[in-house]
Amino acid sequence: MTNVVLLGLKGHQGCCLDEIARREDVRLAGVQDDDPTVLEGLRGRSYTDQQTLFTTSPDELLALPQVDVAILCEDNAARPGNLLACAERGWHIMAEKPLALSLEDLGAVREAVERAGVRLSMLLTMRFEPPYLAMRHEVAAGSVGRPLLMSAQKSYRRGIRPAWQRDRATFGGTIPFIGIHALDMLQWQTGCRYRRVAAAHHNERLPGAGDIEETAIMLLETDAGQMVDIRCDYLRPGKAPTHGDDRFRVAGSDGVIEAIGGEVSLLTAAHEPRVLAQPEGQSIFGSFLDELAGRGRHPITAAECFAITEVALKARQAAETGEWVSV
Amino acid sequence: MTNVVLLGLKGHQGCCLDEIARREDVRLAGVQDDDPTVLEGLRGRSYTDQQTLFTTSPDELLALPQVDVAILCEDNAARPGNLLACAERGWHIMAEKPLALSLEDLGAVREAVERAGVRLSMLLTMRFEPPYLAMRHEVAAGSVGRPLLMSAQKSYRRGIRPAWQRDRATFGGTIPFIGIHALDMLQWQTGCRYRRVAAAHHNERLPGAGDIEETAIMLLETDAGQMVDIRCDYLRPGKAPTHGDDRFRVAGSDGVIEAIGGEVSLLTAAHEPRVLAQPEGQSIFGSFLDELAGRGRHPITAAECFAITEVALKARQAAETGEWVSV
């Protein structure tokens, strides 16, 4: 039996809990959140059992014995401390992103994880979604030739954001929180390596946004003459048909591939423009559990999690300083 | 009778010639290009007459008497010299973009045009196209609130580019040639004022591209906390359904408006998402001729042409130096 604990209910824990519910040999040993109402909402769900600990105390959760895996979905400021605590206990970790809000904290986490020898992954959920699996497959197959210009949009709905996001101290910024998805996605899809970044972000203090930068832009160069532009915003108005308007585009020497609205289209010199079939989505937490059980390999390495968090923090630094930053 | 001459057949002269054909009181007094075959292709067209001079010699064209207006569609390197020559002759000028390939030349042109008191405009043709007129109208009407994040894509087909474009000396770069359209468009649509720019461009030397940078990205900040991202590429493969894949998006405090594939869509908090009706397109050269004849005002000022050329040249400098540049 694999015992899993969940610290915080402020992220993508849903996809992990669903996976726990699907598995006979995995159970939720405990769950913590500082909001008792949210916590109580989980009682009786199929991923809990009679012995599942419900607590508002992180210390109580961290004191549980015989834990194998921790899922970290707390606010962004609490994450590095929890990462250290879990690593010290020898627990494997699936963490929300980013891993830390400063390079110093990130370094401490890296050291602790390596010392403990635990498996660390991060909830880069987009890597497991059908459109992006299809895109990556085509790029790897050479359909667009050599990738030259990679672009992304992450556009989210406006609205009253949770209190921890409205506070810069516990949120950390739109670039490390949202931009990191796009930074990871474009690198994962194309195999490029970022070399330097220029960026801008702005907090307009629209109603409900608090300290959140409603807009952010990044421009990156790779070590091979390729370039990347990423824009993020929290400006989709209430009547928008979906929460997010995510877009990814890779323009290469032989074609252009693009995902908009969940549809992936491919333009090449060889074939008429076409919409691509998409593979099944995969379970990020499922593949993590499988690797821990000796079945296959979870596709997100700890090194990638550290590296992309570092890029995101340096991109935020580029926005804060108004200077190019080497990554 | 208004006498018009045309120097060079390497740009958007078509829209000007069509306008000449439509007008009884305007004639083409002369046309020059260094390619005799291209030049001969114009003989007998409705915008020519028996007296129209056809010549491969710029000097011969510039020696014509009683000229009122010059259209400049030569290569980008020849433009500043022709601007000076036309201004000295007191000819009003509709010029291709950019006005010059260096800030020094641009300064000389500005001085000559102001000294001569001639009317100068630039072939910022997109300002007269229905989708962008519709977008500008909605933004001005406040439909998206305060513009916060402005984005553009100019994606063009690959292929064998003309010789003058394949040579950096006569082309000048993708940012001043293509990027300038997007720089002007976003400023014109939103009234923002650029403050600084970071940029990147890259010449992959794909077949047919020569010195042309196939990719270019610009990131701009305005003087009011807004931001702009622009990407340009010459990477649309041969099977692409259209030459260009132009996109413009303005995300504001109250909504998002966007033009893709010639369609303009508006998302606001107040209304369901909708596709906008578009006004009639306008004739850029027609409105220029009208203003010269005392009828109405042509909407592109000389000051705008100088300013946006300067921004484009500084953006190219930002790409060349790898540093932020104030604009």
XYZ file of C-alpha atoms in Angstrom:
654
model
C 0.000 0.000 0.000
C 1.325 3.448 -0.946
C 0.426 6.141 1.571
C -0.041 9.618 0.139
C -0.508 12.881 1.990
C -1.740 16.152 0.569
C -0.569 19.493 1.905
C -2.849 22.274 0.755
C -5.912 22.372 -1.459
C -4.911 25.414 -3.487
C -3.708 23.877 -6.738
C -4.110 21.006 -9.176
C -4.647 18.418 -6.423
C -7.785 17.243 -8.221
C -5.900 15.264 -10.848
C -3.871 13.550 -8.115
C -6.897 12.695 -5.983
C -8.689 11.231 -8.998
C -5.709 8.976 -9.559
C -5.743 7.862 -5.921
C -9.425 6.992 -6.262
C -8.630 4.824 -9.286
C -6.003 2.741 -7.472
C -6.532 -0.081 -5.000
C -2.958 0.008 -3.727
C -2.789 3.745 -3.052
C -4.556 5.574 -0.256
C -4.820 9.115 1.035
C -3.314 8.960 4.507
C -3.924 12.589 5.298
C -4.937 15.954 3.925
C -4.279 19.431 5.263
C -5.533 22.887 4.419
C -5.818 26.032 6.501
C -9.440 26.455 5.431
C -11.600 24.009 7.458
C -14.567 24.465 5.131
C -12.621 23.472 2.060
C -11.108 20.606 4.009
C -14.482 19.278 5.153
C -15.639 19.315 1.544
C -13.410 16.305 0.915
C -14.975 14.058 3.544
C -16.577 10.961 2.150
C -15.015 11.319 -1.283
C -13.887 8.120 -2.959
C -10.206 8.958 -2.527
C -10.573 9.091 1.282
C -11.123 6.282 3.751
C -12.016 5.937 7.427
C -8.406 6.423 8.508
C -7.650 9.510 6.408
C -6.435 12.331 8.643
C -8.153 15.675 8.081
C -6.276 18.541 9.675
C -5.663 22.252 9.414
C -2.216 21.743 10.957
C 0.753 21.165 8.635
C 2.734 19.900 11.626
C 0.145 17.247 12.368
C 0.209 16.081 8.774
C 3.997 16.063 8.677
C 3.991 13.887 11.829
C 2.136 11.047 10.094
C 4.120 7.795 10.020
C 4.772 5.533 7.034
C 4.100 8.140 4.376
C 5.459 7.399 0.902
C 4.404 10.369 -1.206
C 3.480 13.979 -0.508
C 1.471 16.185 -2.836
C 2.160 19.878 -2.245
C -0.642 22.240 -3.236
C -0.162 24.941 -0.630
C 0.412 28.623 -1.307
C 3.614 29.423 -3.171
C 5.448 30.858 -0.162
C 4.928 27.782 2.023
C 6.207 25.383 -0.642
C 9.984 25.528 -0.075
C 9.576 24.838 3.651
C 7.283 21.917 2.955
C 9.657 20.586 0.308
C 12.459 20.598 2.873
C 10.257 18.924 5.489
C 9.088 16.203 3.112
C 12.586 15.543 1.785
C 13.916 15.211 5.333
C 11.267 12.583 5.976
C 12.252 10.663 2.860
C 8.885 11.274 1.204
C 8.675 11.420 -2.572
C 7.099 14.647 -3.722
C 4.698 15.861 -6.393
C 4.743 19.643 -5.960
C 2.828 22.534 -7.417
C 4.867 25.089 -9.294
C 7.038 26.996 -8.754
C 9.252 25.101 -6.318
C 10.346 28.306 -4.614
C 10.049 32.076 -4.834
C 13.752 32.867 -4.505
C 16.913 31.377 -5.939
C 18.232 30.919 -2.395
C 15.238 28.840 -1.352
C 15.429 26.929 -4.610
C 19.057 26.059 -3.923
C 18.202 24.823 -0.441
C 15.397 22.656 -1.815
C 17.644 21.189 -4.484
C 20.273 20.307 -1.921
C 17.742 18.721 0.443
C 16.085 16.677 -2.301
C 19.401 15.416 -3.635
C 20.665 14.600 -0.154
C 17.494 12.695 0.713
C 17.433 10.843 -2.596
C 13.675 11.292 -2.932
C 11.869 11.534 -6.250
C 10.578 15.028 -6.972
C 8.208 16.071 -9.736
C 6.109 19.139 -10.386
C 2.521 19.596 -11.529
C 3.362 20.619 -15.090
C -0.048 19.318 -16.027
C -0.061 20.659 -19.576
C 2.550 18.121 -20.610
C -0.081 15.419 -20.196
C -2.834 17.066 -22.227
C -3.707 15.673 -25.659
C -3.091 18.793 -27.796
C 0.415 19.269 -26.467
C 1.291 15.603 -26.672
C 0.257 15.773 -30.338
C 2.320 18.906 -30.922
C 5.394 17.477 -29.300
C 5.087 14.281 -31.311
C 4.960 16.191 -34.608
C 7.847 18.481 -33.722
C 9.947 15.491 -32.681
C 9.009 13.767 -35.943
C 10.471 16.735 -37.805
C 7.204 17.909 -39.348
C 8.075 21.585 -38.932
C 11.808 21.136 -39.480
C 14.075 23.022 -37.163
C 12.033 25.049 -34.633
C 12.930 28.733 -34.981
C 10.175 30.810 -33.393
C 8.233 29.489 -30.413
C 5.284 31.380 -29.004
C 2.785 30.948 -26.226
C -0.214 32.654 -24.757
C -1.640 31.932 -21.324
C -4.748 34.053 -20.908
C -6.910 33.521 -17.825
C -10.240 34.831 -16.659
C -10.522 37.902 -14.535
C -12.355 37.638 -11.259
C -11.893 37.507 -7.521
C -8.699 35.529 -7.049
C -8.044 33.580 -3.822
C -6.587 35.644 -0.967
C -3.199 33.905 -1.081
C -2.857 34.832 -4.772
C -3.800 38.460 -4.172
C -0.875 38.822 -1.749
C 2.493 39.127 -3.445
C 4.219 37.488 -0.455
C 2.312 34.223 -0.887
C 1.772 34.402 -4.673
C 5.172 35.406 -5.985
C 4.144 36.724 -9.355
C 2.394 35.818 -12.581
C 5.632 34.853 -14.330
C 6.650 32.096 -11.869
C 3.046 30.971 -11.378
C 1.632 31.060 -14.923
C 4.570 31.803 -17.184
C 6.389 28.720 -15.945
C 3.830 26.512 -17.735
C 4.655 28.141 -21.065
C 8.389 28.184 -20.403
C 8.322 24.469 -19.718
C 5.970 23.639 -22.575
C 8.004 25.301 -25.330
C 11.253 23.809 -24.112
C 9.639 20.386 -23.771
C 8.040 20.582 -27.212
C 11.156 21.690 -29.062
C 14.167 20.671 -27.010
C 15.465 24.251 -27.064
C 17.642 25.617 -24.281
C 17.050 29.130 -23.014
C 20.034 31.441 -22.864
C 18.669 34.838 -21.809
C 15.397 36.559 -21.099
C 13.861 40.019 -21.226
C 10.495 40.494 -19.580
C 7.883 42.909 -18.339
C 4.987 42.561 -15.940
C 2.436 44.974 -14.573
C -0.082 45.049 -11.754
C -3.003 47.286 -12.705
C -4.857 46.441 -9.467
C -8.048 45.552 -11.270
C -10.875 44.510 -8.923
C -10.187 41.088 -7.437
C -6.593 40.904 -8.654
C -4.802 42.353 -5.640
C -1.051 42.152 -6.200
C -1.356 39.804 -9.176
C 0.285 41.128 -12.318
C -2.582 41.015 -14.805
C -0.097 41.151 -17.670
C 3.348 39.693 -18.258
C 5.513 39.204 -21.323
C 8.724 37.289 -21.810
C 11.135 37.295 -24.721
C 13.799 34.601 -24.688
C 16.729 33.685 -26.845
C 18.030 30.140 -26.959
C 21.617 29.022 -27.283
C 21.001 28.207 -30.962
C 19.574 31.417 -32.429
C 15.967 30.464 -31.797
C 13.595 32.833 -30.075
C 10.560 32.640 -27.849
C 7.762 35.032 -27.021
C 5.336 34.353 -24.204
C 2.457 36.482 -23.035
C 0.348 35.932 -19.943
C -2.713 37.777 -18.804
C -5.602 37.658 -16.362
C -7.797 39.743 -18.655
C -10.411 37.389 -20.065
C -13.709 38.980 -19.106
C -16.520 37.205 -17.322
C -18.430 36.242 -20.455
C -15.459 34.401 -21.918
C -16.540 30.879 -22.872
C -13.608 29.200 -21.096
C -11.355 29.995 -18.151
C -8.226 29.851 -20.241
C -7.260 30.763 -23.778
C -4.004 28.845 -24.081
C -2.108 28.929 -27.347
C 1.168 27.436 -28.429
C 2.848 27.889 -31.783
C 6.094 26.508 -33.131
C 7.276 27.924 -36.456
C 10.142 26.016 -37.981
C 12.221 25.804 -41.106
C 9.674 23.487 -42.747
C 6.331 24.381 -41.250
C 4.168 25.797 -38.511
C 2.297 23.853 -35.839
C -0.134 25.465 -33.497
C -2.593 24.710 -30.725
C -5.510 27.097 -30.258
C -8.713 26.300 -28.425
C -7.606 22.703 -27.909
C -7.215 22.124 -31.648
C -3.831 21.440 -33.198
C -3.167 22.450 -36.790
C -0.141 21.766 -38.931
C 1.065 23.681 -41.970
C 3.897 22.232 -44.015
C 5.344 22.569 -47.476
C 4.507 18.951 -48.223
C 0.839 18.687 -47.290
C -2.337 20.708 -47.262
C -3.046 22.349 -43.908
C -4.620 19.873 -41.546
C -5.975 19.434 -38.052
C -4.165 16.722 -36.138
C -5.625 13.781 -34.294
C -4.716 13.799 -30.627
C -3.604 10.935 -28.412
C -5.245 10.108 -25.111
C -4.352 12.398 -22.257
C -2.194 10.862 -19.558
C -2.306 10.998 -15.781
C 0.576 13.004 -14.373
C 0.235 11.511 -10.902
C -0.436 8.066 -12.306
C 2.855 7.972 -14.155
C 4.609 9.278 -11.041
C 3.122 6.484 -8.917
C 3.988 3.965 -11.618
C 7.632 4.970 -11.646
C 7.797 4.727 -7.859
C 6.355 1.215 -8.154
C 9.022 0.291 -10.696
C 6.749 0.526 -13.736
C 8.040 2.824 -16.468
C 9.451 6.296 -16.184
C 7.638 9.456 -15.169
C 8.549 12.005 -17.856
C 9.306 14.987 -15.600
C 12.746 14.854 -14.029
C 13.655 16.672 -10.838
C 16.425 18.403 -12.773
C 13.798 19.840 -15.124
C 11.726 21.089 -12.185
C 14.704 22.874 -10.658
C 15.849 24.270 -14.005
C 12.492 25.636 -15.124
C 11.786 27.171 -11.716
C 15.147 28.904 -11.983
C 14.322 30.203 -15.470
C 10.971 31.497 -14.220
C 12.540 33.270 -11.245
C 15.162 34.840 -13.506
C 12.446 35.923 -15.921
C 10.666 37.601 -13.018
C 13.968 39.246 -12.137
C 14.233 40.458 -15.746
C 10.801 42.051 -15.389
C 11.633 43.578 -12.014
C 14.979 45.017 -13.076
C 14.094 45.925 -16.651
C 17.271 44.239 -17.851
C 18.105 41.136 -19.852
C 19.033 38.270 -17.548
C 21.099 35.207 -18.445
C 19.352 31.962 -17.567
C -4.718 67.961 -63.100
C -2.509 66.348 -60.457
C 0.674 64.841 -61.871
C 1.986 61.806 -60.032
C 5.278 59.996 -60.521
C 6.211 56.573 -59.251
C 9.769 55.677 -58.303
C 10.188 51.926 -58.047
C 7.811 49.020 -58.466
C 8.935 47.076 -55.411
C 6.194 47.816 -52.919
C 2.509 48.568 -52.446
C 2.313 50.769 -55.551
C -0.692 48.770 -56.729
C -3.126 50.460 -54.366
C -1.878 53.875 -55.501
C -2.099 53.052 -59.205
C -5.641 51.753 -58.779
C -6.572 55.069 -57.223
C -5.015 56.977 -60.117
C -7.048 54.878 -62.532
C -10.223 55.818 -60.661
C -9.629 59.577 -60.913
C -10.154 61.848 -63.883
C -8.084 64.669 -62.437
C -5.020 62.617 -61.558
C -2.540 61.161 -64.008
C 0.633 59.129 -63.881
C 3.260 61.426 -65.359
C 6.069 58.929 -65.099
C 7.173 55.619 -63.686
C 10.646 54.276 -63.032
C 12.081 50.919 -62.098
C 15.491 49.395 -62.665
C 13.899 46.266 -64.126
C 12.797 47.025 -67.722
C 10.626 43.904 -67.879
C 8.611 44.862 -64.844
C 8.390 48.403 -66.171
C 7.089 47.304 -69.562
C 4.414 45.278 -67.814
C 2.669 48.547 -66.942
C 2.291 49.785 -70.509
C -1.283 50.206 -71.627
C -2.715 49.908 -68.121
C -5.620 52.179 -67.311
C -3.552 54.320 -64.956
C -1.121 55.252 -67.772
C -1.651 57.508 -70.760
C 0.170 58.347 -73.986
C 2.394 60.881 -72.237
C 3.424 58.713 -69.275
C 7.213 58.482 -69.103
C 8.592 54.968 -68.702
C 12.211 54.943 -67.643
C 14.812 52.899 -65.835
C 16.592 56.124 -64.845
C 15.686 57.759 -61.524
C 17.388 60.948 -62.732
C 15.181 61.112 -65.790
C 12.087 60.698 -63.666
C 13.262 63.298 -61.160
C 13.784 65.733 -64.057
C 10.105 65.709 -65.000
C 8.468 69.142 -64.744
C 5.204 70.042 -63.029
C 5.074 67.018 -60.774
C 2.773 67.271 -57.752
C 3.120 63.941 -55.999
C 5.753 61.207 -55.866
C 5.109 57.632 -54.822
C 8.268 55.924 -53.563
C 8.332 52.143 -53.901
C 12.036 51.610 -54.485
C 14.329 49.411 -52.415
C 14.744 50.491 -48.808
C 18.278 51.829 -49.223
C 17.394 54.177 -52.094
C 14.453 55.710 -50.230
C 16.163 58.414 -48.147
C 17.943 59.825 -51.207
C 14.718 59.887 -53.168
C 12.884 61.499 -50.258
C 15.473 64.274 -50.217
C 15.270 64.713 -53.995
C 11.468 64.855 -54.007
C 11.322 67.246 -51.054
C 13.818 69.561 -52.757
C 11.545 69.649 -55.783
C 8.538 70.521 -53.648
C 6.780 67.251 -54.460
C 4.380 65.748 -51.960
C 5.343 62.195 -51.103
C 3.675 58.867 -50.406
C 6.570 56.618 -49.414
C 7.009 52.960 -48.688
C 8.235 52.082 -45.222
C 10.611 52.536 -43.565
C 11.597 56.097 -44.453
C 15.279 55.372 -43.855
C 17.633 52.662 -42.640
C 19.624 54.818 -40.223
C 18.722 57.483 -37.696
C 21.131 59.871 -39.440
C 19.369 59.483 -42.777
C 16.012 59.758 -41.047
C 17.065 63.048 -39.467
C 18.165 64.411 -42.828
C 14.861 63.416 -44.413
C 12.871 65.010 -41.617
C 14.777 68.249 -41.983
C 14.369 68.308 -45.759
C 10.640 67.563 -45.621
C 10.013 70.217 -42.989
C 12.106 72.772 -44.840
C 10.301 72.103 -48.104
C 6.871 72.157 -46.487
C 5.718 69.168 -48.524
C 3.146 66.648 -47.322
C 4.664 63.273 -46.496
C 2.830 60.048 -45.782
C 3.835 56.410 -45.657
C 2.221 53.262 -47.028
C 0.919 51.993 -43.694
C -1.710 50.168 -45.678
C -3.071 48.111 -42.791
C -4.618 51.203 -41.244
C -7.093 51.261 -44.116
C -8.173 47.632 -43.945
C -11.646 46.772 -42.610
C -10.656 44.492 -39.693
C -8.302 47.043 -38.200
C -10.677 49.936 -38.710
C -13.257 47.886 -36.795
C -10.793 47.100 -34.021
C -9.717 50.685 -33.632
C -13.317 51.856 -33.514
C -14.159 49.440 -30.686
C -11.054 50.260 -28.680
C -11.740 53.976 -29.048
C -15.344 53.354 -27.967
C -14.008 51.832 -24.763
C -15.275 48.306 -25.410
C -12.174 46.690 -23.908
C -11.600 49.369 -21.288
C -8.056 50.494 -20.784
C -5.712 48.626 -23.169
C -3.098 46.750 -21.126
C -1.550 44.050 -23.300
C -1.196 44.549 -27.036
C 0.046 41.775 -29.283
C 0.701 41.247 -32.947
C 1.827 38.571 -35.314
C 3.058 39.187 -38.845
C 3.761 35.821 -40.417
C 4.659 35.699 -44.109
C 5.204 32.950 -46.627
C 8.594 31.495 -47.250
C 9.907 31.506 -50.777
C 12.379 33.143 -53.090
C 12.380 36.779 -52.019
C 13.322 39.556 -54.478
C 17.067 40.188 -54.817
C 16.918 43.606 -53.137
C 15.302 42.011 -50.068
C 17.876 39.229 -49.878
C 20.650 41.823 -49.552
C 20.891 43.387 -46.116
C 22.257 46.626 -47.606
C 19.091 47.264 -49.621
C 16.601 45.515 -47.295
C 17.581 46.780 -43.875
C 15.979 44.085 -41.770
C 12.696 42.395 -40.979
C 11.984 44.668 -38.015
C 12.004 47.956 -39.973
C 10.345 46.356 -43.005
C 7.652 44.146 -41.442
C 7.692 44.941 -37.750
C 6.966 48.590 -38.455
C 3.439 47.646 -39.605
C 2.697 46.060 -36.237
C 4.389 48.832 -34.277
C 2.246 51.405 -36.029
C -0.942 49.356 -35.845
C -0.896 48.773 -32.093
C -0.057 52.383 -31.338
C -2.738 53.581 -33.745
C -5.351 51.215 -32.337
C -4.745 52.028 -28.689
C -3.114 55.449 -28.511
C -0.258 54.022 -26.438
C 3.198 55.575 -26.504
C 6.241 53.331 -26.596
C 8.922 53.949 -24.001
C 11.497 51.177 -24.476
C 12.056 48.057 -26.501
C 13.857 44.730 -26.247
C 14.122 42.649 -29.387
C 15.713 39.708 -31.117
C 16.056 38.737 -34.763
C 17.756 35.876 -36.530
C 18.774 35.026 -40.070
C 18.744 31.256 -40.551
C 19.628 31.601 -44.257
C 16.797 29.380 -45.359
C 16.648 28.874 -49.139
C 15.460 32.051 -50.861
C 15.753 34.245 -47.780
C 19.294 35.551 -48.220
C 20.038 38.074 -45.491
C 16.400 38.384 -44.412
C 15.829 37.610 -40.751
C 13.202 34.881 -40.921
C 12.280 35.558 -37.300
C 12.042 38.679 -35.169
C 10.448 39.460 -31.823
C 9.888 42.750 -30.068
C 8.819 43.429 -26.507
C 7.861 47.009 -25.710
C 6.813 48.906 -22.639
C 4.728 52.043 -22.904
C 4.936 55.128 -20.749
C 1.803 53.995 -18.881
C 2.605 50.458 -17.724
C 1.152 48.786 -20.796
C 3.111 46.209 -22.714
C 3.406 44.990 -26.264
C 4.661 41.797 -27.841
C 5.198 41.492 -31.571
C 6.464 38.530 -33.512
C 7.367 38.461 -37.184
C 8.357 35.535 -39.327
C 8.883 34.434 -42.905
C 8.127 30.822 -42.038
C 4.722 30.054 -43.530
C 5.339 27.085 -45.781
C 4.327 26.882 -49.421
C 1.006 25.142 -48.803
C -0.213 27.882 -46.496
C -3.615 29.080 -47.703
C -2.657 32.774 -47.606
C 0.535 34.803 -47.917
C 0.132 36.358 -44.517
C -1.194 35.254 -41.152
C -1.631 38.629 -39.496
C -3.039 38.797 -35.992
C -3.685 41.655 -33.639
C -4.965 41.408 -30.091
C -5.712 44.085 -27.544
C -6.482 42.880 -24.014
C -7.829 45.581 -21.761
C -9.289 46.110 -18.335
C -12.796 45.297 -19.622
C -12.321 42.905 -22.493
C -10.300 41.424 -25.311
C -10.543 42.270 -29.000
C -8.736 40.340 -31.638
C -8.285 40.051 -35.388
C -7.312 36.658 -36.788
C -7.750 35.573 -40.381
C -9.535 38.813 -41.227
C -12.208 38.216 -38.579
C -12.552 40.476 -35.570
C -13.939 39.084 -32.327
C -14.783 40.898 -29.130
C -15.018 39.493 -25.618
C -16.391 41.694 -22.872
C -17.913 41.329 -19.445
C -21.163 42.826 -20.673
C -21.957 40.775 -23.765
C -21.605 37.289 -25.148
C -18.547 36.856 -27.374
C -19.259 38.147 -30.840
C -17.765 38.668 -34.265
C -17.800 42.293 -35.324
C -19.134 43.788 -38.509
C -16.462 45.638 -40.448
C -16.639 48.985 -42.205
C -15.635 49.488 -45.818
C -11.917 49.577 -46.447
C -10.525 52.950 -47.440
C -8.043 54.047 -50.068
C -4.800 55.214 -48.521
C -3.711 57.090 -51.621
C -7.210 58.368 -52.228
C -7.377 60.089 -48.874
C -3.889 61.495 -49.454
C -4.942 62.978 -52.802
C -8.139 64.288 -51.227
C -6.249 66.141 -48.525
C -3.927 67.681 -51.102
C -7.023 68.845 -52.998
C -8.416 70.431 -49.835
C -10.951 67.703 -49.118
C -10.693 66.209 -45.642
C -7.655 65.036 -43.776
C -5.421 62.094 -44.605
C -5.078 60.185 -41.311
C -1.328 59.542 -41.386
C 0.733 62.526 -40.300
C 4.341 63.054 -41.317
C 5.215 63.202 -37.627
C 3.827 59.680 -37.209
C 5.891 58.434 -40.151
C 9.090 59.848 -38.690
C 8.287 58.624 -35.187
C 7.391 55.056 -36.120
C 10.408 54.726 -38.413
C 12.548 55.837 -35.492
C 10.925 53.267 -33.183
C 11.520 50.542 -35.770
C 15.170 51.487 -36.216
C 15.673 51.522 -32.457
C 13.964 48.147 -32.171
C 16.397 46.812 -34.768
C 19.200 48.324 -32.694
C 17.802 46.521 -29.636
C 17.990 43.248 -31.561
C 21.494 43.970 -32.842
C 22.909 44.997 -29.478
C 20.929 42.616 -27.284
C 20.059 45.495 -24.966
C 16.903 47.383 -24.083
C 16.719 50.648 -26.031
C 14.719 53.736 -25.108
C 12.478 54.913 -27.912
